[in-house]
mmCIF file of C-alpha atoms in Angstrom:
data_model
loop_
_atom_site.group_PDB
_atom_site.id
_atom_site.type_symbol
_atom_site.label_atom_id
_atom_site.label_comp_id
_atom_site.label_asym_id
_atom_site.label_seq_id
_atom_site.Cartn_x
_atom_site.Cartn_y
_atom_site.Cartn_z
ATOM 1 C CA UNK A 1 -35.512 19.908 -72.531
ATOM 2 C CA UNK A 2 -37.857 21.545 -69.998
ATOM 3 C CA UNK A 3 -38.024 18.302 -68.015
ATOM 4 C CA UNK A 4 -34.221 18.096 -67.951
ATOM 5 C CA UNK A 5 -33.943 21.689 -66.715
ATOM 6 C CA UNK A 6 -36.561 21.031 -64.051
ATOM 7 C CA UNK A 7 -34.724 17.928 -62.849
ATOM 8 C CA UNK A 8 -31.456 19.853 -62.703
ATOM 9 C CA UNK A 9 -33.086 22.586 -60.632
ATOM 10 C CA UNK A 10 -34.556 20.076 -58.191
ATOM 11 C CA UNK A 11 -31.195 18.349 -57.732
ATOM 12 C CA UNK A 12 -29.527 21.722 -57.164
ATOM 13 C CA UNK A 13 -32.058 22.645 -54.475
ATOM 14 C CA UNK A 14 -31.609 19.271 -52.746
ATOM 15 C CA UNK A 15 -27.835 19.743 -52.679
ATOM 16 C CA UNK A 16 -28.231 23.227 -51.205
ATOM 17 C CA UNK A 17 -30.550 21.880 -48.510
ATOM 18 C CA UNK A 18 -28.115 19.103 -47.548
ATOM 19 C CA UNK A 19 -25.231 21.581 -47.372
ATOM 20 C CA UNK A 20 -27.250 23.971 -45.211
ATOM 21 C CA UNK A 21 -28.234 21.146 -42.854
ATOM 22 C CA UNK A 22 -24.594 20.046 -42.509
ATOM 23 C CA UNK A 23 -23.485 23.589 -41.631
ATOM 24 C CA UNK A 24 -26.267 23.898 -39.064
ATOM 25 C CA UNK A 25 -25.388 20.604 -37.374
ATOM 26 C CA UNK A 26 -21.689 21.493 -37.262
ATOM 27 C CA UNK A 27 -22.370 24.871 -35.649
ATOM 28 C CA UNK A 28 -24.845 23.448 -33.169
ATOM 29 C CA UNK A 29 -22.654 20.570 -31.934
ATOM 30 C CA UNK A 30 -19.233 22.179 -32.027
ATOM 31 C CA UNK A 31 -18.877 25.746 -33.176
ATOM 32 C CA UNK A 32 -21.701 27.489 -31.321
ATOM 33 C CA UNK A 33 -21.540 25.520 -28.077
ATOM 34 C CA UNK A 34 -17.915 24.656 -27.252
ATOM 35 C CA UNK A 35 -18.624 25.086 -23.557
ATOM 36 C CA UNK A 36 -21.021 22.152 -23.579
ATOM 37 C CA UNK A 37 -18.294 19.653 -24.418
ATOM 38 C CA UNK A 38 -15.883 21.052 -21.802
ATOM 39 C CA UNK A 39 -18.615 20.961 -19.178
ATOM 40 C CA UNK A 40 -19.230 17.289 -19.876
ATOM 41 C CA UNK A 41 -15.514 16.519 -19.535
ATOM 42 C CA UNK A 42 -15.276 18.254 -16.163
ATOM 43 C CA UNK A 43 -18.332 16.413 -14.876
ATOM 44 C CA UNK A 44 -16.872 13.081 -15.978
ATOM 45 C CA UNK A 45 -13.580 13.817 -14.227
ATOM 46 C CA UNK A 46 -15.395 14.828 -11.067
ATOM 47 C CA UNK A 47 -17.364 11.584 -11.078
ATOM 48 C CA UNK A 48 -14.216 9.522 -11.603
ATOM 49 C CA UNK A 49 -12.495 11.332 -8.734
ATOM 50 C CA UNK A 50 -15.520 10.817 -6.503
ATOM 51 C CA UNK A 51 -15.584 7.117 -7.331
ATOM 52 C CA UNK A 52 -11.878 6.804 -6.474
ATOM 53 C CA UNK A 53 -12.390 8.521 -3.125
ATOM 54 C CA UNK A 54 -15.495 6.504 -2.281
ATOM 55 C CA UNK A 55 -13.599 3.294 -3.042
ATOM 56 C CA UNK A 56 -11.291 3.961 -0.105
ATOM 57 C CA UNK A 57 -12.364 2.163 3.080
ATOM 58 C CA UNK A 58 -14.307 4.195 5.619
ATOM 59 C CA UNK A 59 -11.349 4.547 7.975
ATOM 60 C CA UNK A 60 -9.185 7.401 9.210
ATOM 61 C CA UNK A 61 -5.427 7.830 9.102
ATOM 62 C CA UNK A 62 -5.735 8.549 12.831
ATOM 63 C CA UNK A 63 -7.178 5.112 13.673
ATOM 64 C CA UNK A 64 -5.041 3.157 16.139
ATOM 65 C CA UNK A 65 -4.395 0.270 13.747
ATOM 66 C CA UNK A 66 -2.998 2.646 11.101
ATOM 67 C CA UNK A 67 -0.400 4.365 13.282
ATOM 68 C CA UNK A 68 2.645 5.061 11.124
ATOM 69 C CA UNK A 69 6.067 4.502 12.644
ATOM 70 C CA UNK A 70 9.158 4.827 10.463
ATOM 71 C CA UNK A 71 12.297 6.945 10.167
ATOM 72 C CA UNK A 72 10.184 9.941 9.172
ATOM 73 C CA UNK A 73 7.782 9.341 12.045
ATOM 74 C CA UNK A 74 9.912 8.672 15.112
ATOM 75 C CA UNK A 75 7.721 7.660 18.048
ATOM 76 C CA UNK A 76 8.332 7.421 21.778
ATOM 77 C CA UNK A 77 7.593 4.258 23.721
ATOM 78 C CA UNK A 78 3.927 3.392 23.148
ATOM 79 C CA UNK A 79 3.416 0.905 26.004
ATOM 80 C CA UNK A 80 0.617 -1.162 24.422
ATOM 81 C CA UNK A 81 -1.301 -3.664 26.533
ATOM 82 C CA UNK A 82 0.248 -6.978 25.555
ATOM 83 C CA UNK A 83 -0.886 -10.575 25.170
ATOM 84 C CA UNK A 84 1.357 -13.580 24.629
ATOM 85 C CA UNK A 85 0.709 -15.559 21.444
ATOM 86 C CA UNK A 86 2.861 -18.621 20.934
ATOM 87 C CA UNK A 87 5.740 -17.093 22.893
ATOM 88 C CA UNK A 88 5.561 -13.655 21.255
ATOM 89 C CA UNK A 89 3.994 -10.507 22.734
ATOM 90 C CA UNK A 90 1.520 -8.513 20.634
ATOM 91 C CA UNK A 91 -1.024 -5.765 21.208
ATOM 92 C CA UNK A 92 -3.933 -7.457 22.988
ATOM 93 C CA UNK A 93 -6.392 -6.029 20.462
ATOM 94 C CA UNK A 94 -4.917 -8.157 17.674
ATOM 95 C CA UNK A 95 -4.101 -11.333 19.613
ATOM 96 C CA UNK A 96 -6.992 -13.322 18.100
ATOM 97 C CA UNK A 97 -6.042 -12.184 14.594
ATOM 98 C CA UNK A 98 -2.440 -13.264 15.143
ATOM 99 C CA UNK A 99 -3.534 -16.708 16.365
ATOM 100 C CA UNK A 100 -5.833 -17.190 13.387
ATOM 101 C CA UNK A 101 -3.229 -15.957 10.890
ATOM 102 C CA UNK A 102 -0.568 -18.252 12.347
ATOM 103 C CA UNK A 103 -2.920 -21.252 12.225
ATOM 104 C CA UNK A 104 -3.798 -20.510 8.591
ATOM 105 C CA UNK A 105 -0.121 -20.136 7.668
ATOM 106 C CA UNK A 106 0.650 -23.483 9.294
ATOM 107 C CA UNK A 107 -1.822 -25.185 6.953
ATOM 108 C CA UNK A 108 0.498 -24.074 4.140
ATOM 109 C CA UNK A 109 3.663 -25.152 5.935
ATOM 110 C CA UNK A 110 3.687 -26.620 9.432
ATOM 111 C CA UNK A 111 7.033 -24.947 10.181
ATOM 112 C CA UNK A 112 5.522 -21.459 10.096
ATOM 113 C CA UNK A 113 6.100 -19.855 13.490
ATOM 114 C CA UNK A 114 6.244 -16.457 15.146
ATOM 115 C CA UNK A 115 9.737 -15.038 15.488
ATOM 116 C CA UNK A 116 9.172 -11.573 16.875
ATOM 117 C CA UNK A 117 6.401 -9.261 17.993
ATOM 118 C CA UNK A 118 6.494 -6.303 20.358
ATOM 119 C CA UNK A 119 9.868 -4.729 21.121
ATOM 120 C CA UNK A 120 10.454 -1.819 23.447
ATOM 121 C CA UNK A 121 12.276 1.250 22.159
ATOM 122 C CA UNK A 122 15.189 0.435 24.469
ATOM 123 C CA UNK A 123 15.467 -3.108 23.125
ATOM 124 C CA UNK A 124 15.247 -1.867 19.536
ATOM 125 C CA UNK A 125 18.139 0.512 20.195
ATOM 126 C CA UNK A 126 20.213 -2.346 21.578
ATOM 127 C CA UNK A 127 19.352 -4.556 18.608
ATOM 128 C CA UNK A 128 20.154 -1.842 16.063
ATOM 129 C CA UNK A 129 23.524 -1.113 17.659
ATOM 130 C CA UNK A 130 24.335 -4.830 17.649
ATOM 131 C CA UNK A 131 23.691 -5.023 13.913
ATOM 132 C CA UNK A 132 25.868 -1.955 13.318
ATOM 133 C CA UNK A 133 28.727 -3.566 15.253
ATOM 134 C CA UNK A 134 28.351 -6.745 13.212
ATOM 135 C CA UNK A 135 28.524 -4.811 9.941
ATOM 136 C CA UNK A 136 31.636 -2.939 11.096
ATOM 137 C CA UNK A 137 33.271 -6.231 12.059
ATOM 138 C CA UNK A 138 32.390 -7.791 8.714
ATOM 139 C CA UNK A 139 33.739 -4.833 6.745
ATOM 140 C CA UNK A 140 36.280 -2.683 8.648
ATOM 141 C CA UNK A 141 36.405 -0.246 5.725
ATOM 142 C CA UNK A 142 32.917 1.012 6.614
ATOM 143 C CA UNK A 143 32.508 4.195 8.605
ATOM 144 C CA UNK A 144 30.064 4.296 11.512
ATOM 145 C CA UNK A 145 27.556 6.232 9.412
ATOM 146 C CA UNK A 146 27.918 3.865 6.455
ATOM 147 C CA UNK A 147 27.322 0.886 8.725
ATOM 148 C CA UNK A 148 24.228 2.537 10.204
ATOM 149 C CA UNK A 149 22.807 3.303 6.755
ATOM 150 C CA UNK A 150 23.405 -0.300 5.719
ATOM 151 C CA UNK A 151 21.613 -1.632 8.792
ATOM 152 C CA UNK A 152 18.648 0.665 8.114
ATOM 153 C CA UNK A 153 17.867 -1.379 5.001
ATOM 154 C CA UNK A 154 16.832 -4.296 7.232
ATOM 155 C CA UNK A 155 16.426 -2.917 10.774
ATOM 156 C CA UNK A 156 15.313 0.384 12.234
ATOM 157 C CA UNK A 157 16.787 2.760 14.816
ATOM 158 C CA UNK A 158 15.084 3.222 18.161
ATOM 159 C CA UNK A 159 11.728 4.957 17.772
ATOM 160 C CA UNK A 160 11.443 4.058 14.081
ATOM 161 C CA UNK A 161 10.462 0.398 14.351
ATOM 162 C CA UNK A 162 6.894 -0.828 13.974
ATOM 163 C CA UNK A 163 7.602 -3.536 16.511
ATOM 164 C CA UNK A 164 7.180 -0.987 19.303
ATOM 165 C CA UNK A 165 3.500 -0.643 18.324
ATOM 166 C CA UNK A 166 2.728 -4.276 19.120
ATOM 167 C CA UNK A 167 0.971 -4.421 15.734
ATOM 168 C CA UNK A 168 3.828 -6.034 13.800
ATOM 169 C CA UNK A 169 4.996 -9.635 13.727
ATOM 170 C CA UNK A 170 7.812 -11.519 12.053
ATOM 171 C CA UNK A 171 6.614 -14.951 10.922
ATOM 172 C CA UNK A 172 8.403 -17.506 8.764
ATOM 173 C CA UNK A 173 9.398 -21.144 8.400
ATOM 174 C CA UNK A 174 12.994 -20.282 9.338
ATOM 175 C CA UNK A 175 14.697 -17.809 11.651
ATOM 176 C CA UNK A 176 16.506 -15.964 8.877
ATOM 177 C CA UNK A 177 15.255 -13.048 6.818
ATOM 178 C CA UNK A 178 14.210 -13.887 3.243
ATOM 179 C CA UNK A 179 15.323 -17.501 3.669
ATOM 180 C CA UNK A 180 11.914 -19.168 3.541
ATOM 181 C CA UNK A 181 10.717 -20.999 0.429
ATOM 182 C CA UNK A 182 9.528 -18.152 -1.856
ATOM 183 C CA UNK A 183 6.407 -20.096 -2.845
ATOM 184 C CA UNK A 184 5.438 -20.584 0.792
ATOM 185 C CA UNK A 185 6.137 -16.936 1.603
ATOM 186 C CA UNK A 186 3.985 -15.837 -1.339
ATOM 187 C CA UNK A 187 1.066 -18.037 -0.264
ATOM 188 C CA UNK A 188 1.235 -16.729 3.298
ATOM 189 C CA UNK A 189 1.262 -13.136 2.034
ATOM 190 C CA UNK A 190 -1.907 -13.849 0.043
ATOM 191 C CA UNK A 191 -3.625 -15.102 3.208
ATOM 192 C CA UNK A 192 -2.580 -12.120 5.322
ATOM 193 C CA UNK A 193 -5.364 -9.632 4.410
ATOM 194 C CA UNK A 194 -8.053 -12.101 5.524
ATOM 195 C CA UNK A 195 -6.740 -11.632 9.059
ATOM 196 C CA UNK A 196 -6.081 -7.893 8.843
ATOM 197 C CA UNK A 197 -2.374 -8.085 7.975
ATOM 198 C CA UNK A 198 -0.263 -6.864 5.064
ATOM 199 C CA UNK A 199 3.249 -7.758 4.011
ATOM 200 C CA UNK A 200 4.742 -4.507 5.242
ATOM 201 C CA UNK A 201 7.885 -4.334 3.110
ATOM 202 C CA UNK A 202 7.080 -5.768 -0.338
ATOM 203 C CA UNK A 203 9.469 -5.911 -3.256
ATOM 204 C CA UNK A 204 9.951 -2.754 -5.298
ATOM 205 C CA UNK A 205 8.564 -0.404 -2.645
ATOM 206 C CA UNK A 206 11.650 0.632 -0.687
ATOM 207 C CA UNK A 207 11.401 4.180 -2.074
ATOM 208 C CA UNK A 208 8.258 4.539 0.045
ATOM 209 C CA UNK A 209 9.126 2.418 3.067
ATOM 210 C CA UNK A 210 12.872 2.995 3.264
ATOM 211 C CA UNK A 211 13.258 -0.745 3.882
ATOM 212 C CA UNK A 212 14.185 -3.509 1.456
ATOM 213 C CA UNK A 213 11.963 -6.547 0.881
ATOM 214 C CA UNK A 214 11.237 -8.643 3.969
ATOM 215 C CA UNK A 215 9.359 -11.900 3.555
ATOM 216 C CA UNK A 216 8.513 -12.269 7.239
ATOM 217 C CA UNK A 217 7.366 -8.847 8.466
ATOM 218 C CA UNK A 218 3.584 -8.477 8.659
ATOM 219 C CA UNK A 219 1.689 -5.482 9.990
ATOM 220 C CA UNK A 220 -1.867 -5.415 11.310
ATOM 221 C CA UNK A 221 -3.963 -2.625 9.729
ATOM 222 C CA UNK A 222 -7.478 -4.089 9.939
ATOM 223 C CA UNK A 223 -9.160 -6.408 7.454
ATOM 224 C CA UNK A 224 -10.788 -3.760 5.266
ATOM 225 C CA UNK A 225 -7.618 -1.700 4.927
ATOM 226 C CA UNK A 226 -5.457 -4.795 4.412
ATOM 227 C CA UNK A 227 -7.618 -5.999 1.547
ATOM 228 C CA UNK A 228 -7.680 -2.575 -0.103
ATOM 229 C CA UNK A 229 -3.922 -2.080 0.260
ATOM 230 C CA UNK A 230 -3.161 -5.517 -1.160
ATOM 231 C CA UNK A 231 -5.563 -5.193 -4.090
ATOM 232 C CA UNK A 232 -4.071 -1.811 -5.000
ATOM 233 C CA UNK A 233 -0.437 -2.693 -4.243
ATOM 234 C CA UNK A 234 -0.071 0.071 -1.648
ATOM 235 C CA UNK A 235 2.356 0.386 1.224
ATOM 236 C CA UNK A 236 1.146 1.867 4.487
ATOM 237 C CA UNK A 237 2.891 5.133 3.604
ATOM 238 C CA UNK A 238 1.017 5.369 0.290
ATOM 239 C CA UNK A 239 -2.298 4.330 1.821
ATOM 240 C CA UNK A 240 -2.164 6.897 4.613
ATOM 241 C CA UNK A 241 -1.273 9.606 2.088
ATOM 242 C CA UNK A 242 -4.436 8.738 0.123
ATOM 243 C CA UNK A 243 -6.574 8.806 3.258
ATOM 244 C CA UNK A 244 -5.212 12.203 4.276
ATOM 245 C CA UNK A 245 -5.750 13.574 0.771
ATOM 246 C CA UNK A 246 -9.369 12.400 0.845
ATOM 247 C CA UNK A 247 -10.042 13.778 4.323
#
């Protein structure tokens, strides 16, 4: 009987010790030091944010190759120094890149050719007005404003076109927008970042660019930026916003 009572007492003491240890561990890890967990979370978030920022290329939104021209950033005539590449004028600083990009595209399809490059503001105004007149002729029910808004989905008013920078080219196998073989267009777009270009108006991004998909419009932004933008599915508008937020 005494042995049984002794065993019961020992078991009772062991159970008390285990319970006390559990309470101590709970208070130490959670109840008494709640700030420790929150501090760790903040540090982790800060590291993640720092990693995101550091992943951005070491470039500035003010760099010449990242100049943003669109309907929200109307720009006067820029007068870039021009060089002729295969019958099209481009900013002299990107002439070699254009030649190399064109040559690479022609290995995919020999009919790839340059259609357009630099356009003056005056010429862009003339072109835009021509498109508006064509839309009005095609659909007399349109008002002038409606026709202009329709044209803006595929062409830009004077001062809002990237072509005036000399950094944009139209390149395709045919002289009609979105009429090239989609497989060829996709392969050319994949090549573009290697030469510093991005497909400027990709599908599903018109809410940022204000322009519907164009399979032939490529914009020079520099190799590092082009690769980052393509890998992260960013338009120039989105990319510049990230750079400005970081800086």
